[in-house]
Amino acid sequence: MIDFMLNGRPCRSEATPETSVLELLRDTLGATGTKEGCASGDCGACTVAIGEPGPNGELRYHSANACITPAHQLNGRYLVTVEGLAQGEKLHPAQAAMVACHGSQCGFCTPGIVMSLFTLHEQQRHTPAPLTPQRLEAALGGNLCRCTGYRPIRDAALSMNQHPENRPLWLDAAAETQPAEPKNEAKAADNDAAFLQPTTLAALTDCLKRHPKARLVAGATDLWLESTQRLARFEHVIDVTRVAELNDIDDATLADGRSGWWIGAAVTYSRLEPLLEAHYDAFAHLLHRLGSQQVRNRGTLGGNVANASPIGDTPPVLLALGSRLRLVGPEGERELPLDDFFLDYKRTALREGEAIRAIFLPHPEAGQTLKVWKLSKRREDDISAVLGAFAYRLENGVMRDVRLAFGGMAAIPKRAANAEAALEGKAPDLAAFQAAREALSNDFQPMSDVRGSAHYRRLSAANLLERLRLSIAQADTDSPREVMLHAYAH
Ligand SMILES: Cc1cc2nc3c(=O)[nH]c(=O)nc-3n(C[C@H](O)[C@H](O)[C@H](O)COP(=O)(O)OP(=O)(O)OC[C@H]3O[C@@H](n4cnc5c(N)ncnc54)[C@H](O)[C@@H]3O)c2cc1C
Ligand code: FES
Ligand code: FES
């Protein structure tokens, strides 16, 4: 049984473990305002807002793709759909602005776009800040419209605040109105429950012991595609998103003396963003290009690592930074370097019944540079064809601690050991980088697929190394043009 608030009213419903929020809304509750376009998180037609209590008990809403959000994750949450916004004839500012700016033609994408604008509007109320082009693009980057064109929609976003503030009263009152009862621990303890929602590490371990073959789910932005695209059925699902310890970000010092943060596996990209913006520019920039706002609101670092996709975005960065993993399972906890985690295509060192508890992100070292470049067909909401993440220090004119990791070049996210050796201890000059580019052919035999041919991948990886060389040379000179001319002269 799932208990939640739907547009300000308590709602209780049954659902199978693999039911999505979209199926629950449309098929069970008859709320058909939320549309299904792709059922894979790509188009945004199914966007809804999910509210959770913020730091001061107030409700904070985030946008989510209902098609790939497990219905059981609504338990104890506050769901807002497009049907909930207008109060009789009074439109919500997001709706009024869309009407005034002619932001809709066939209307299929419109409920999703209105819900993305609604969450943007709510966020602006909590953290008023200028609506920069970046913020606007982030808010709408996960919504496709094939007939209106984006200018009127962008105009609607920019003019929302000029419309009367007609917000449903229950949006604020909801924080005092608890959904009937989440009872996650009771569910976790219930052997027969198919969707287990532990809230502590101890309860998670217990669930893992009882159901070592259960599928773990965090943001579901990968896992749920198995249900919507391949019609998979799950006997038992263990939801890690409510486990308190998996949501922590802790400062720590490792036995080898390195300091950093243990980032709980269930920390979402949206939560991680401020930390990366403060400490790792290049990683933060990558995050802005990972999926859409809806995906970043729910997708987790732990899910990205555990999913072990060769084109997952964060593993190459974490490999370049020398990250470690803390795993938890029936035998207790163990740690291992991320270097030892990826074994083969989608095969990892996780044992049956084990979960990732946390990912160690080292503090930036003095003098260390991190560069991350993602190549994809579209800038917004697209998976990498090739991704290069490069870390190094310059010491007395030579490169030290060189770690070069790539995505899209092998069956797993992988470091380029031969190219690293070609650069380690060398000045970052043309000869060293020429050797490193040649060494890449010993590191990788990439494959051809829809995202790029093997030839494209080989060439791109080599070009990313050349870009690295140019970026080092540019940092050394006032004239980037001179560096380019010098490069072309060779
Ligand atoms: C539209 C769209 C765009 C996307 N764009 C990108 C992109 O640009 N770059 C990119 O890298 N990815 C992208 N993804 C993929 C996905 O969003 C990420 O891989 C995300 O980080 C997965 O995290 P999650 O929490 O949703 O994982 P889930 O889907 O919940 O889980 C993924 C896998 O990890 C396992 N798992 C989850 N948590 C744990 C844990 N704590 N311990 C052990 N196993 C666990 C699950 O069992 C499952 O096998 C995209 C997905 C969609 C739908
Ligand atoms: S239906 Fe396309 S994102 Fe959900
Ligand atoms: S109005 Fe038709 S898809 Fe956007």
Short mmCIF file of N, CA and C and ligand atoms in Angstrom, two decimals, residues 36-39 41-44 46 65 67, ligand 2:
data_model
loop_
_atom_site.label_atom_id
_atom_site.label_comp_id
_atom_site.label_asym_id
_atom_site.label_seq_id
_atom_site.Cartn_x
_atom_site.Cartn_y
_atom_site.Cartn_z
N GLU A 36 2.20 10.54 -21.48
CA GLU A 36 3.30 9.62 -21.74
C GLU A 36 3.80 9.84 -23.16
N GLY A 37 5.07 10.24 -23.29
CA GLY A 37 5.65 10.43 -24.61
C GLY A 37 6.58 9.28 -24.95
N CYS A 38 7.62 9.11 -24.12
CA CYS A 38 8.68 8.16 -24.47
C CYS A 38 8.78 7.01 -23.48
N ALA A 39 8.31 7.20 -22.27
CA ALA A 39 8.44 6.20 -21.19
C ALA A 39 9.89 5.85 -20.90
N GLY A 41 12.18 8.69 -19.82
CA GLY A 41 12.81 9.83 -19.15
C GLY A 41 13.38 10.88 -20.10
N ASP A 42 13.10 10.74 -21.41
CA ASP A 42 13.76 11.62 -22.37
C ASP A 42 12.95 12.86 -22.78
N CYS A 43 11.61 12.76 -22.75
CA CYS A 43 10.84 13.85 -23.39
C CYS A 43 10.25 14.84 -22.39
N GLY A 44 10.04 14.44 -21.16
CA GLY A 44 9.52 15.36 -20.14
C GLY A 44 8.01 15.54 -20.16
N CYS A 46 5.82 13.69 -19.10
CA CYS A 46 5.22 13.13 -17.88
C CYS A 46 5.68 13.86 -16.62
N ASN A 65 10.48 12.75 -13.70
CA ASN A 65 9.80 12.05 -14.80
C ASN A 65 8.94 10.95 -14.19
N CYS A 67 7.28 8.71 -15.55
CA CYS A 67 7.34 7.41 -16.26
C CYS A 67 8.41 6.50 -15.69
S1 FES B 2 7.14 9.98 -20.97
FE1 FES B 2 8.89 10.93 -21.83
S2 FES B 2 9.98 11.50 -20.04
FE2 FES B 2 8.36 10.34 -19.27
#
